[in-house]
CSV table of C-alpha atoms (C1' of nucleotides) in Angstrom, one decimal:
chain,number,residue,atom,x,y,z
D,1,MET,CA,116.8,-14.6,-107.3
D,2,ALA,CA,117.9,-10.7,-108.1
D,3,GLU,CA,119.7,-11.9,-110.9
D,4,GLU,CA,116.5,-13.8,-112.4
D,5,MET,CA,114.4,-10.8,-111.5
D,6,GLU,CA,117.0,-8.6,-113.5
D,7,GLN,CA,116.7,-11.2,-116.4
D,8,TRP,CA,112.9,-11.0,-116.5
D,9,LEU,CA,112.6,-7.2,-116.5
D,10,SER,CA,115.5,-6.6,-118.8
D,11,SER,CA,113.7,-9.5,-121.3
D,12,LEU,CA,110.3,-7.6,-120.9
D,13,LEU,CA,111.5,-4.1,-121.6
D,14,ARG,CA,113.2,-4.8,-125.1
D,15,LEU,CA,110.2,-5.7,-126.4
D,16,THR,CA,111.1,-4.7,-130.0
D,17,ASP,CA,115.1,-5.3,-130.4
D,18,GLU,CA,115.3,-9.2,-131.1
D,19,GLU,CA,118.5,-10.6,-132.1
D,20,GLU,CA,120.0,-7.1,-131.6
D,21,LYS,CA,124.0,-7.9,-131.0
D,22,MET,CA,124.1,-11.1,-132.0
D,23,THR,CA,126.8,-13.0,-133.9
D,24,GLU,CA,126.0,-14.3,-137.1
D,25,LYS,CA,126.7,-17.8,-135.7
D,26,GLN,CA,125.0,-17.1,-132.4
D,27,ILE,CA,122.0,-16.4,-134.7
D,28,LYS,CA,122.1,-19.8,-136.2
D,29,ILE,CA,122.7,-21.9,-132.7
D,30,ILE,CA,119.3,-20.2,-132.0
D,31,GLN,CA,117.2,-21.1,-134.7
D,32,ALA,CA,118.8,-24.4,-134.4
D,33,ALA,CA,117.9,-24.9,-131.2
D,34,VAL,CA,114.5,-24.0,-131.8
D,35,ASP,CA,113.9,-26.2,-134.1
D,36,ILE,CA,115.4,-28.9,-132.5
D,37,PHE,CA,113.8,-28.6,-129.3
D,38,ALA,CA,110.1,-27.8,-130.9
D,39,ASP,CA,110.7,-31.2,-132.8
D,40,LYS,CA,112.1,-33.5,-129.8
D,41,GLY,CA,112.0,-32.2,-126.8
D,42,TYR,CA,114.5,-29.9,-125.0
D,43,ALA,CA,116.0,-33.2,-123.1
D,44,SER,CA,116.1,-35.6,-125.7
D,45,THR,CA,118.2,-32.8,-127.7
D,46,SER,CA,121.9,-32.8,-127.5
D,47,THR,CA,124.3,-30.0,-127.8
D,48,SER,CA,126.0,-31.7,-130.4
D,49,GLU,CA,123.3,-32.2,-132.6
D,50,ILE,CA,122.2,-28.4,-132.2
D,51,ALA,CA,126.0,-27.4,-133.0
D,52,GLN,CA,125.9,-29.7,-136.2
D,53,ARG,CA,122.6,-27.9,-137.4
D,54,ALA,CA,123.7,-24.9,-136.6
D,55,GLY,CA,127.3,-25.6,-138.6
D,56,VAL,CA,129.3,-24.5,-135.4
D,57,ALA,CA,131.7,-26.1,-133.3
D,58,GLU,CA,130.1,-27.3,-130.1
D,59,GLY,CA,132.3,-25.2,-127.7
D,60,THR,CA,130.8,-22.0,-129.8
D,61,ILE,CA,127.7,-22.6,-128.0
D,62,PHE,CA,129.2,-22.6,-124.6
D,63,ARG,CA,130.9,-19.5,-125.5
D,64,HIS,CA,127.5,-17.8,-125.5
D,65,TYR,CA,125.7,-19.9,-123.1
D,66,LYS,CA,126.8,-21.0,-120.0
D,67,THR,CA,125.1,-24.4,-120.1
D,68,LYS,CA,122.4,-26.1,-121.9
D,69,LYS,CA,119.3,-25.1,-119.9
D,70,ASP,CA,121.0,-21.1,-120.3
D,71,LEU,CA,120.3,-21.9,-123.8
D,72,LEU,CA,116.8,-22.8,-123.2
D,73,LEU,CA,116.0,-20.3,-121.1
D,74,SER,CA,117.4,-17.5,-123.2
D,75,ILE,CA,115.1,-18.3,-126.1
D,76,VAL,CA,112.0,-19.3,-123.6
D,77,ALA,CA,112.1,-16.5,-121.1
D,78,PRO,CA,111.4,-13.7,-123.7
D,79,VAL,CA,108.6,-15.0,-125.4
D,80,MET,CA,106.9,-16.1,-122.3
D,81,SER,CA,106.8,-12.6,-121.4
D,82,LYS,CA,105.7,-11.1,-124.7
D,83,LEU,CA,103.1,-14.0,-124.9
D,84,VAL,CA,101.5,-12.0,-121.8
D,85,ALA,CA,102.7,-8.1,-122.0
D,86,PRO,CA,99.5,-7.1,-123.4
D,87,PHE,CA,98.1,-7.9,-120.0
D,88,VAL,CA,100.9,-6.3,-117.8
D,89,LEU,CA,102.0,-3.4,-119.7
D,90,ARG,CA,100.3,-0.4,-118.0
D,91,ASP,CA,100.2,2.1,-120.8
D,92,LEU,CA,99.9,-0.1,-123.8
D,93,HIS,CA,97.8,1.5,-126.1
D,94,GLN,CA,96.0,-1.6,-127.9
D,95,VAL,CA,94.4,-3.0,-124.2
D,96,LEU,CA,93.4,-0.7,-121.9
D,97,ASP,CA,91.2,-0.9,-119.3
D,98,THR,CA,88.6,1.4,-120.4
D,99,GLU,CA,89.2,1.4,-123.8
D,100,TYR,CA,86.9,-0.9,-125.3
D,101,GLU,CA,83.2,0.3,-125.0
D,102,GLN,CA,81.7,-3.2,-125.0
D,103,PHE,CA,83.2,-6.7,-123.6
D,104,GLU,CA,83.1,-8.5,-126.9
D,105,ASP,CA,85.4,-5.7,-128.6
D,106,PHE,CA,87.9,-6.2,-126.0
D,107,LEU,CA,87.4,-10.1,-126.5
D,108,ARG,CA,87.9,-9.9,-130.1
D,109,ALA,CA,90.6,-7.6,-130.1
D,110,MET,CA,92.7,-9.5,-127.7
D,111,MET,CA,91.9,-13.0,-129.1
D,112,ARG,CA,93.0,-11.5,-132.7
D,113,ASN,CA,96.3,-10.2,-131.4
D,114,ARG,CA,97.0,-13.3,-129.7
D,115,LEU,CA,96.5,-15.5,-132.0
D,116,GLU,CA,98.5,-13.8,-134.5
D,117,PHE,CA,101.5,-14.0,-131.8
D,118,VAL,CA,100.9,-17.6,-131.4
D,119,VAL,CA,101.2,-18.4,-135.0
D,120,LYS,CA,104.0,-16.0,-135.4
D,121,HIS,CA,105.9,-18.1,-132.7
D,122,ALA,CA,104.3,-20.9,-133.0
D,123,PRO,CA,107.7,-23.4,-132.4
D,124,ILE,CA,108.9,-21.1,-129.4
D,125,VAL,CA,105.5,-21.5,-127.5
D,126,LYS,CA,105.6,-25.2,-128.2
D,127,ILE,CA,108.9,-25.4,-126.2
D,128,MET,CA,107.4,-23.0,-123.7
D,129,LEU,CA,104.5,-25.3,-123.1
D,130,HIS,CA,106.6,-28.1,-122.7
D,131,GLU,CA,108.9,-27.4,-120.6
D,132,ILE,CA,107.3,-25.1,-118.4
D,133,PRO,CA,106.3,-28.0,-116.1
D,134,PHE,CA,110.0,-29.3,-115.6
D,135,HIS,CA,111.8,-26.1,-114.9
D,136,PRO,CA,111.4,-24.6,-111.7
D,137,GLU,CA,112.9,-21.2,-113.4
D,138,LEU,CA,110.1,-21.0,-115.7
D,139,GLN,CA,107.4,-21.8,-113.2
D,140,SER,CA,108.3,-19.4,-111.0
D,141,GLN,CA,108.3,-16.7,-113.8
D,142,PHE,CA,104.8,-17.9,-114.6
D,143,LYS,CA,103.6,-18.4,-111.0
D,144,GLU,CA,104.9,-15.7,-109.2
D,145,GLN,CA,105.8,-13.0,-112.0
D,146,LEU,CA,103.2,-13.4,-114.4
D,147,PHE,CA,100.2,-14.7,-113.5
D,148,PRO,CA,99.6,-12.6,-110.7
D,149,GLN,CA,99.7,-9.5,-112.8
D,150,VAL,CA,97.7,-10.9,-115.8
D,151,GLY,CA,95.1,-12.4,-113.3
D,152,GLU,CA,94.2,-9.2,-111.7
D,153,ARG,CA,94.6,-6.9,-114.3
D,154,LEU,CA,91.8,-9.0,-116.4
D,155,LYS,CA,89.6,-9.8,-112.9
D,156,ARG,CA,89.1,-5.8,-113.1
D,157,ILE,CA,88.2,-5.8,-116.4
D,158,ILE,CA,86.1,-8.3,-116.2
D,159,THR,CA,84.7,-6.9,-113.3
D,160,HIS,CA,84.2,-3.8,-115.0
D,161,PHE,CA,81.8,-5.1,-117.4
D,162,GLN,CA,80.1,-7.2,-114.9
D,163,SER,CA,79.0,-3.9,-112.9
D,164,ARG,CA,77.7,-2.5,-116.2
D,165,GLY,CA,75.4,-5.7,-116.2
D,166,ASP,CA,76.9,-7.1,-119.7
D,167,LEU,CA,78.3,-10.1,-117.8
D,168,ILE,CA,76.7,-12.5,-115.7
D,169,GLU,CA,76.7,-12.4,-111.9
D,170,MET,CA,79.7,-14.8,-111.2
D,171,PRO,CA,82.7,-15.1,-109.3
D,172,PRO,CA,85.1,-13.0,-111.7
D,173,PHE,CA,87.5,-16.1,-111.8
D,174,ALA,CA,85.0,-18.1,-113.2
D,175,LEU,CA,84.1,-15.7,-115.8
D,176,LEU,CA,88.0,-15.4,-116.7
D,177,ARG,CA,88.1,-19.4,-117.0
D,178,MET,CA,85.7,-19.7,-119.4
D,179,SER,CA,86.7,-17.1,-121.3
D,180,VAL,CA,90.2,-18.0,-121.4
D,181,SER,CA,89.3,-21.7,-122.2
D,182,ALA,CA,87.3,-20.7,-125.3
D,183,ILE,CA,90.0,-18.3,-126.7
D,184,MET,CA,92.9,-20.8,-125.8
D,185,GLY,CA,90.6,-23.6,-127.3
D,186,TYR,CA,90.5,-22.6,-130.5
D,187,ILE,CA,94.2,-21.0,-130.6
D,188,PHE,CA,95.2,-24.5,-129.8
D,189,THR,CA,93.2,-26.6,-131.8
D,190,ARG,CA,94.3,-24.1,-135.0
D,191,CYS,CA,97.9,-23.9,-133.9
D,192,TYR,CA,98.9,-27.4,-132.6
D,193,LEU,CA,96.0,-30.2,-133.0
D,194,PHE,CA,95.2,-29.4,-136.7
D,195,PRO,CA,97.3,-26.4,-138.1
D,196,GLU,CA,97.4,-27.9,-141.5
D,197,HIS,CA,93.4,-27.4,-141.9
D,198,ASP,CA,92.5,-24.3,-143.6
D,199,TRP,CA,91.2,-22.2,-141.3
D,200,ASN,CA,89.1,-19.3,-141.3
D,201,ASP,CA,90.4,-17.3,-138.2
D,202,GLU,CA,87.6,-13.5,-138.6
D,203,GLU,CA,85.2,-16.3,-139.0
D,204,GLU,CA,86.1,-18.5,-136.1
D,205,ILE,CA,86.8,-15.8,-133.6
D,206,GLU,CA,83.6,-14.3,-134.5
D,207,ARG,CA,81.8,-17.8,-133.3
D,208,VAL,CA,84.3,-18.0,-130.3
D,209,VAL,CA,83.3,-14.6,-129.3
D,210,ASN,CA,79.2,-15.0,-129.8
D,211,PHE,CA,79.8,-18.1,-128.2
D,212,ILE,CA,81.6,-16.3,-124.9
D,213,MET,CA,79.0,-13.5,-125.0
D,214,HIS,CA,76.0,-15.4,-125.0
D,215,GLY,CA,77.3,-17.8,-122.3
D,216,LEU,CA,78.4,-15.3,-120.0
D,217,ALA,CA,75.5,-12.5,-120.6
D,218,PRO,CA,72.9,-12.1,-118.0
D,219,ARG,CA,70.2,-14.6,-117.8
D,220,LYS,CA,66.8,-12.9,-119.4
D,221,GLU,CA,64.1,-13.1,-117.1
Q,1,MET,CA,101.2,-51.9,-137.3
Q,2,ALA,CA,99.7,-55.4,-137.2
Q,3,GLU,CA,101.3,-55.4,-133.9
Q,4,GLU,CA,100.4,-52.2,-132.5
Q,5,MET,CA,96.9,-52.6,-133.7
Q,6,GLU,CA,96.7,-55.9,-131.5
Q,7,GLN,CA,97.9,-54.3,-128.9
Q,8,TRP,CA,95.6,-51.6,-128.8
Q,9,LEU,CA,92.7,-54.0,-128.8
Q,10,SER,CA,93.6,-55.8,-126.2
Q,11,SER,CA,94.6,-52.8,-123.9
Q,12,LEU,CA,90.8,-51.4,-124.9
Q,13,LEU,CA,89.3,-54.7,-123.8
Q,14,ARG,CA,90.9,-55.4,-120.5
Q,15,LEU,CA,89.5,-52.5,-119.1
Q,16,THR,CA,88.7,-53.7,-115.8
Q,17,ASP,CA,91.8,-55.9,-114.8
Q,18,GLU,CA,94.8,-53.9,-114.1
Q,19,GLU,CA,97.7,-55.0,-112.9
Q,20,GLU,CA,96.4,-58.6,-113.3
Q,21,LYS,CA,99.3,-61.2,-113.6
Q,22,MET,CA,102.2,-58.5,-112.5
Q,23,THR,CA,104.8,-59.6,-109.7
Q,24,GLU,CA,105.1,-57.2,-106.9
Q,25,LYS,CA,108.1,-56.1,-108.2
Q,26,GLN,CA,106.9,-55.2,-111.4
Q,27,ILE,CA,103.8,-53.1,-110.2
Q,28,LYS,CA,106.9,-51.3,-107.9
Q,29,ILE,CA,108.5,-50.7,-111.3
Q,30,ILE,CA,105.6,-49.2,-112.6
Q,31,GLN,CA,104.5,-46.8,-109.9
Q,32,ALA,CA,108.1,-45.6,-110.0
Q,33,ALA,CA,108.4,-45.0,-113.4
Q,34,VAL,CA,104.9,-43.2,-113.0
Q,35,ASP,CA,105.8,-41.1,-110.3
Q,36,ILE,CA,109.0,-40.3,-111.9
Q,37,PHE,CA,107.8,-39.5,-115.6
Q,38,ALA,CA,105.4,-37.4,-114.2
Q,39,ASP,CA,107.8,-35.5,-112.2
Q,40,LYS,CA,110.9,-34.9,-114.8
Q,41,GLY,CA,109.7,-36.4,-117.9
Q,42,TYR,CA,110.3,-39.5,-119.8
Q,43,ALA,CA,113.4,-38.1,-121.6
Q,44,SER,CA,115.2,-36.7,-118.1
Q,45,THR,CA,114.6,-39.8,-116.3
Q,46,SER,CA,117.1,-42.8,-116.2
Q,47,THR,CA,116.6,-46.5,-115.9
Q,48,SER,CA,118.6,-46.5,-113.2
Q,49,GLU,CA,116.8,-44.3,-110.9
Q,50,ILE,CA,113.7,-45.8,-111.8
Q,51,ALA,CA,115.3,-49.4,-110.8
Q,52,GLN,CA,116.7,-47.4,-107.5
Q,53,ARG,CA,113.1,-45.9,-106.4
Q,54,ALA,CA,111.6,-49.7,-107.0
Q,55,GLY,CA,113.8,-51.1,-104.8
Q,56,VAL,CA,114.8,-53.3,-107.9
Q,57,ALA,CA,118.1,-54.0,-109.9
Q,58,GLU,CA,118.2,-52.3,-113.0
Q,59,GLY,CA,118.3,-55.5,-115.3
Q,60,THR,CA,114.8,-56.5,-113.8
Q,61,ILE,CA,113.5,-53.7,-115.7
Q,62,PHE,CA,114.7,-55.2,-118.8
Q,63,ARG,CA,113.4,-58.4,-118.1
Q,64,HIS,CA,109.8,-57.4,-118.4
Q,65,TYR,CA,110.2,-54.6,-121.3
Q,66,LYS,CA,112.3,-54.8,-123.7
Q,67,THR,CA,113.4,-50.9,-123.9
Q,68,LYS,CA,112.8,-47.9,-121.7
Q,69,LYS,CA,110.2,-46.5,-124.5
Q,70,ASP,CA,108.6,-50.2,-124.0
Q,71,LEU,CA,108.0,-49.1,-120.7
Q,72,LEU,CA,106.4,-45.9,-121.6
Q,73,LEU,CA,103.8,-47.0,-123.9
Q,74,SER,CA,102.6,-49.9,-121.4
Q,75,ILE,CA,101.7,-47.1,-119.0
Q,76,VAL,CA,100.5,-44.5,-121.1
Q,77,ALA,CA,98.6,-46.6,-123.8
Q,78,PRO,CA,96.0,-48.6,-121.4
Q,79,VAL,CA,95.0,-45.2,-120.1
Q,80,MET,CA,95.1,-43.4,-123.0
Q,81,SER,CA,92.6,-45.6,-124.7
Q,82,LYS,CA,90.4,-45.5,-120.9
Q,83,LEU,CA,90.0,-42.0,-121.0
Q,84,VAL,CA,88.3,-42.0,-124.3
Q,85,ALA,CA,86.9,-45.6,-124.2
Q,86,PRO,CA,83.3,-44.2,-123.2
Q,87,PHE,CA,83.4,-42.5,-127.0
Q,88,VAL,CA,84.1,-45.4,-128.5
Q,89,LEU,CA,82.6,-48.5,-126.9
Q,90,ARG,CA,79.0,-48.9,-128.6
Q,91,ASP,CA,77.5,-51.1,-125.9
Q,92,LEU,CA,78.5,-48.5,-123.2
Q,93,HIS,CA,75.7,-48.4,-121.0
Q,94,GLN,CA,76.8,-44.9,-119.2
Q,95,VAL,CA,76.7,-42.4,-122.5
Q,96,LEU,CA,74.8,-43.6,-125.8
Q,97,ASP,CA,73.2,-41.5,-128.6
Q,98,THR,CA,69.8,-41.3,-127.5
Q,99,GLU,CA,69.9,-42.2,-123.9
Q,100,TYR,CA,70.1,-38.3,-122.6
Q,101,GLU,CA,66.8,-36.5,-123.4
Q,102,GLN,CA,68.7,-33.2,-122.9
Q,103,PHE,CA,71.8,-32.3,-124.3
Q,104,GLU,CA,72.7,-30.6,-121.2
Q,105,ASP,CA,72.4,-34.0,-119.5
Q,106,PHE,CA,74.3,-35.7,-121.6
Q,107,LEU,CA,77.1,-32.6,-121.1
Q,108,ARG,CA,77.0,-33.0,-117.3
Q,109,ALA,CA,77.4,-36.8,-117.3
Q,110,MET,CA,80.2,-36.5,-119.5
Q,111,MET,CA,82.0,-33.8,-117.5
Q,112,ARG,CA,81.3,-35.3,-114.1
Q,113,ASN,CA,82.5,-38.7,-115.6
Q,114,ARG,CA,85.9,-37.6,-117.8
Q,115,LEU,CA,86.8,-35.4,-114.9
Q,116,GLU,CA,86.6,-38.3,-112.4
Q,117,PHE,CA,88.8,-40.4,-114.6
Q,118,VAL,CA,91.9,-37.2,-115.0
Q,119,VAL,CA,91.6,-37.0,-111.1
Q,120,LYS,CA,92.0,-40.6,-110.3
Q,121,HIS,CA,94.7,-41.0,-113.3
Q,122,ALA,CA,96.3,-37.4,-112.8
Q,123,PRO,CA,99.8,-38.6,-113.1
Q,124,ILE,CA,99.8,-41.0,-116.2
Q,125,VAL,CA,97.4,-38.5,-117.6
Q,126,LYS,CA,100.4,-35.6,-117.2
Q,127,ILE,CA,102.8,-38.3,-118.7
Q,128,MET,CA,100.4,-38.8,-121.5
Q,129,LEU,CA,99.8,-35.2,-122.7
Q,130,HIS,CA,103.6,-34.4,-122.3
Q,131,GLU,CA,104.7,-37.2,-124.4
Q,132,ILE,CA,102.1,-37.8,-127.1
Q,133,PRO,CA,104.0,-34.8,-128.7
Q,134,PHE,CA,107.2,-36.5,-129.6
Q,135,HIS,CA,106.2,-40.6,-129.8
Q,136,PRO,CA,104.9,-41.5,-133.2
Q,137,GLU,CA,103.2,-44.6,-131.6
Q,138,LEU,CA,101.4,-42.6,-129.4
Q,139,GLN,CA,100.5,-39.9,-132.0
Q,140,SER,CA,99.4,-42.1,-134.5
Q,141,GLN,CA,97.4,-44.1,-132.0
Q,142,PHE,CA,95.6,-40.8,-131.0
Q,143,LYS,CA,95.2,-39.4,-134.5
Q,144,GLU,CA,94.1,-42.2,-136.7
Q,145,GLN,CA,92.5,-45.0,-134.2
Q,146,LEU,CA,91.0,-42.6,-131.2
Q,147,PHE,CA,90.3,-39.3,-133.1
Q,148,PRO,CA,88.4,-40.2,-136.0
Q,149,GLN,CA,85.9,-42.6,-134.0
Q,150,VAL,CA,85.5,-40.2,-131.1
Q,151,GLY,CA,84.9,-37.3,-133.6
Q,152,GLU,CA,82.6,-39.0,-135.8
Q,153,ARG,CA,80.5,-40.2,-133.0
Q,154,LEU,CA,80.6,-36.9,-131.0
Q,155,LYS,CA,79.6,-35.0,-134.3
Q,156,ARG,CA,76.6,-37.2,-134.4
Q,157,ILE,CA,75.2,-37.2,-130.9
Q,158,ILE,CA,75.7,-32.9,-131.6
Q,159,THR,CA,73.8,-33.3,-134.9
Q,160,HIS,CA,71.2,-35.2,-133.5
Q,161,PHE,CA,70.2,-32.4,-130.7
Q,162,GLN,CA,71.3,-29.3,-133.6
Q,163,SER,CA,68.4,-31.0,-135.6
Q,164,ARG,CA,65.6,-31.3,-132.7
Q,165,GLY,CA,66.7,-27.5,-132.5
Q,166,ASP,CA,68.8,-27.5,-129.6
Q,167,LEU,CA,72.0,-25.9,-130.5
Q,168,ILE,CA,72.8,-23.2,-133.0
Q,169,GLU,CA,73.3,-23.9,-136.5
Q,170,MET,CA,77.0,-23.9,-137.0
Q,171,PRO,CA,79.6,-26.5,-138.5
Q,172,PRO,CA,78.9,-29.5,-136.0
Q,173,PHE,CA,83.2,-29.6,-135.7
Q,174,ALA,CA,83.1,-26.0,-134.5
Q,175,LEU,CA,80.2,-26.8,-131.7
Q,176,LEU,CA,82.5,-29.5,-130.4
Q,177,ARG,CA,85.0,-27.9,-130.6
Q,178,MET,CA,84.0,-25.1,-128.2
Q,179,SER,CA,82.0,-27.5,-126.1
Q,180,VAL,CA,85.3,-29.4,-125.4
Q,181,SER,CA,87.2,-26.1,-124.8
Q,182,ALA,CA,84.9,-25.4,-122.1
Q,183,ILE,CA,84.9,-28.7,-120.2
Q,184,MET,CA,88.4,-29.5,-121.0
Q,185,GLY,CA,89.1,-25.8,-119.8
Q,186,TYR,CA,87.7,-26.7,-116.5
Q,187,ILE,CA,89.3,-29.8,-116.1
Q,188,PHE,CA,92.8,-28.8,-116.9
Q,189,THR,CA,92.6,-25.7,-114.9
Q,190,ARG,CA,91.4,-28.0,-112.0
Q,191,CYS,CA,94.0,-30.6,-112.5
Q,192,TYR,CA,97.2,-29.4,-113.3
Q,193,LEU,CA,97.0,-25.3,-113.1
Q,194,PHE,CA,95.5,-25.0,-109.4
Q,195,PRO,CA,95.0,-28.7,-108.3
Q,196,GLU,CA,95.8,-27.5,-104.5
Q,197,HIS,CA,92.6,-25.0,-104.8
Q,198,ASP,CA,89.5,-25.9,-102.9
Q,199,TRP,CA,87.1,-26.9,-105.8
Q,200,ASN,CA,83.4,-27.1,-105.7
Q,201,ASP,CA,83.3,-29.6,-108.6
Q,202,GLU,CA,79.4,-29.7,-108.8
Q,203,GLU,CA,79.3,-25.9,-108.7
Q,204,GLU,CA,81.7,-25.5,-111.3
Q,205,ILE,CA,80.0,-28.3,-113.4
Q,206,GLU,CA,77.0,-26.5,-113.8
Q,207,ARG,CA,78.8,-23.5,-114.6
Q,208,VAL,CA,80.4,-24.6,-117.5
Q,209,VAL,CA,77.3,-26.5,-118.6
Q,210,ASN,CA,75.3,-23.1,-118.3
Q,211,PHE,CA,77.8,-21.4,-120.2
Q,212,ILE,CA,77.4,-24.2,-122.9
Q,213,MET,CA,74.3,-24.4,-123.2
Q,214,HIS,CA,73.8,-20.6,-123.2
Q,215,GLY,CA,76.6,-19.9,-125.5
Q,216,LEU,CA,75.3,-22.4,-128.4
Q,217,ALA,CA,71.7,-22.2,-127.8
Q,218,PRO,CA,70.0,-21.0,-131.0
Q,219,ARG,CA,69.7,-17.3,-131.3
Q,220,LYS,CA,66.3,-16.0,-129.8
Q,221,GLU,CA,64.1,-13.5,-132.3
R,1,DC,C1',151.2,-1.9,-138.3
R,2,DT,C1',150.2,-3.0,-133.6
R,3,DT,C1',147.5,-4.6,-129.7
R,4,DT,C1',144.1,-6.6,-127.4
R,5,DA,C1',139.8,-8.4,-126.6
R,6,DA,C1',136.0,-11.2,-128.2
R,7,DA,C1',134.8,-14.7,-131.6
R,8,DG,C1',135.3,-19.7,-132.6
R,9,DT,C1',137.4,-24.1,-132.6
R,10,DG,C1',137.5,-29.4,-131.8
R,11,DA,C1',139.6,-33.0,-129.4
R,12,DG,C1',139.4,-34.3,-124.7
R,13,DT,C1',136.9,-36.0,-120.2
R,14,DA,C1',134.5,-37.6,-116.5
R,15,DA,C1',130.1,-38.7,-116.2
R,16,DT,C1',126.0,-41.2,-117.2
R,17,DC,C1',123.1,-43.7,-120.6
R,18,DA,C1',120.2,-47.9,-122.2
R,19,DC,C1',120.7,-52.0,-122.2
R,20,DT,C1',123.4,-57.2,-122.2
R,21,DC,C1',124.8,-61.4,-120.0
R,22,DA,C1',125.9,-65.0,-117.5
R,23,DC,C1',123.9,-66.3,-113.2
R,24,DT,C1',121.5,-67.6,-109.2
R,25,DA,C1',116.8,-68.0,-106.7
R,26,DA,C1',111.9,-68.9,-106.7
R,27,DC,C1',108.4,-72.2,-107.5
R,28,DG,C1',105.0,-75.0,-109.6
R,29,DA,C1',104.2,-79.2,-112.4
R,30,DG,C1',104.8,-84.0,-112.9
W,1,DC,C1',113.0,-84.9,-104.8
W,2,DT,C1',113.6,-83.2,-109.7
W,3,DC,C1',113.3,-80.9,-113.6
W,4,DG,C1',112.3,-76.6,-116.0
W,5,DT,C1',110.4,-71.9,-116.8
W,6,DT,C1',110.2,-67.5,-115.0
W,7,DA,C1',112.1,-63.8,-112.0
W,8,DG,C1',115.8,-61.5,-110.4
W,9,DT,C1',120.5,-59.9,-110.0
W,10,DG,C1',124.4,-56.9,-110.7
W,11,DA,C1',128.9,-56.4,-112.9
W,12,DG,C1',130.1,-55.0,-117.2
W,13,DT,C1',129.3,-52.4,-122.0
W,14,DG,C1',130.1,-49.0,-125.8
W,15,DA,C1',128.2,-45.1,-126.8
W,16,DT,C1',126.8,-40.7,-125.7
W,17,DT,C1',126.4,-36.9,-122.9
W,18,DA,C1',127.5,-31.9,-121.3
W,19,DC,C1',131.1,-28.9,-120.7
W,20,DT,C1',136.2,-27.7,-120.6
W,21,DC,C1',140.5,-25.5,-122.3
W,22,DA,C1',144.4,-24.4,-124.6
W,23,DC,C1',144.7,-22.8,-128.8
W,24,DT,C1',143.7,-20.0,-133.3
W,25,DT,C1',141.3,-16.6,-136.0
W,26,DT,C1',139.0,-12.0,-136.6
W,27,DA,C1',138.5,-7.5,-136.1
W,28,DA,C1',138.2,-3.0,-134.5
W,29,DA,C1',140.3,0.6,-132.1
W,30,DG,C1',144.8,3.4,-131.4
DNA sequence: CTTTAAAGTGAGTAATCACTCACTAACGAG
DNA sequence: CTCGTTAGTGAGTGATTACTCACTTTAAAG
């Protein structure tokens, strides 16, 4: 448990330096693993296939990663942290509680930012989504570490705008859920359902933001 | 291909009679498979484990299902069809193009109806969501058979209310996407993210419907 | 150059995999 | 009762699995 916590903290802290002190072959291994995991799923990918694709002996994989699951976690855990990093880092300049004058500015920035991230790391995010339900280590990282912090933080932001009269009276969790649904709905459709479609991101972001703003505005009269 | 089509049609037609001419042991096999598939995922479930949980010899599984994948498909395919059946059956009395006077009545009915279905078949829907990306047979059933029909049908419904001036001017696909996002967002949160939470479905449905109606209403002034 | 530790190798291993097959049991039709 | 078909069995099979280990190669420091 202490080891997991340490691992998670370290992966959070090194946000910039990726593939830092990795061997050439180790990078090849990661690339091959990401490719095949995303394509066939973790459980039906064999270490021999990864080694083959990476142009490496099978033993080399186990020199760097104790087990196959270790390889998976070393791929997924950092991205999982980074995916929610903007919500958990207190001193991040981009998204701070009071930085945005209007809720819609906050929404726009957040949606642009996270969409960009998912587009960039699409295969790993796909692996993440598929494997979280089956690996207790990832589940606990999500349910115990990430969600409470992120949820609390977002709830405070929403309550802020709500108390200003910008949002309808409603339990903050429900407001949060509907906002996130609308945003994730687009990101998911855009990146996983129809990645080939010729999307106009700015236009769609505007639509979603307007949808949320009108849908959650205080009811007039 | 013809065989698949036949299989899919037949599974669509027998909407009522489930476990019709199944042996006791065959039912046990299906139940065990659903349990373990939902729990550990298809790929990391062994046929021997299914047999053990079902209290059956391993050979019995292969008497009824040619392969392990055959077992999966016989579980997932029918539910996949039924999940979208209300949208594809032309003569279904519950949800017809012109039956609902208001768009919000349509939304309410649809959301209630599909939520009930997902609650009822939660484990199989979970299996479905996880396995669709990795099995071309399921993918094609979704992308080529189900989605075009359902999408077209829903688009027509939306266009209908749009032309009446009930919905904002916007590409129907975008309207559809945002409506579905909001609805699925709740169903997903309710059934998979926090199934333990004490949900008040009627209240939440009302929230989501209002969210959609206000978010997609024609802009005043 | 020498030393040393880490990186890389690939044959080997026990376990497990999906699946087969020769066989028995059950059971309704004639 | 007899026959034929289907349901059910479980030991057996070859392939594949994640992982090990004794070994070689690489490379940087002294």
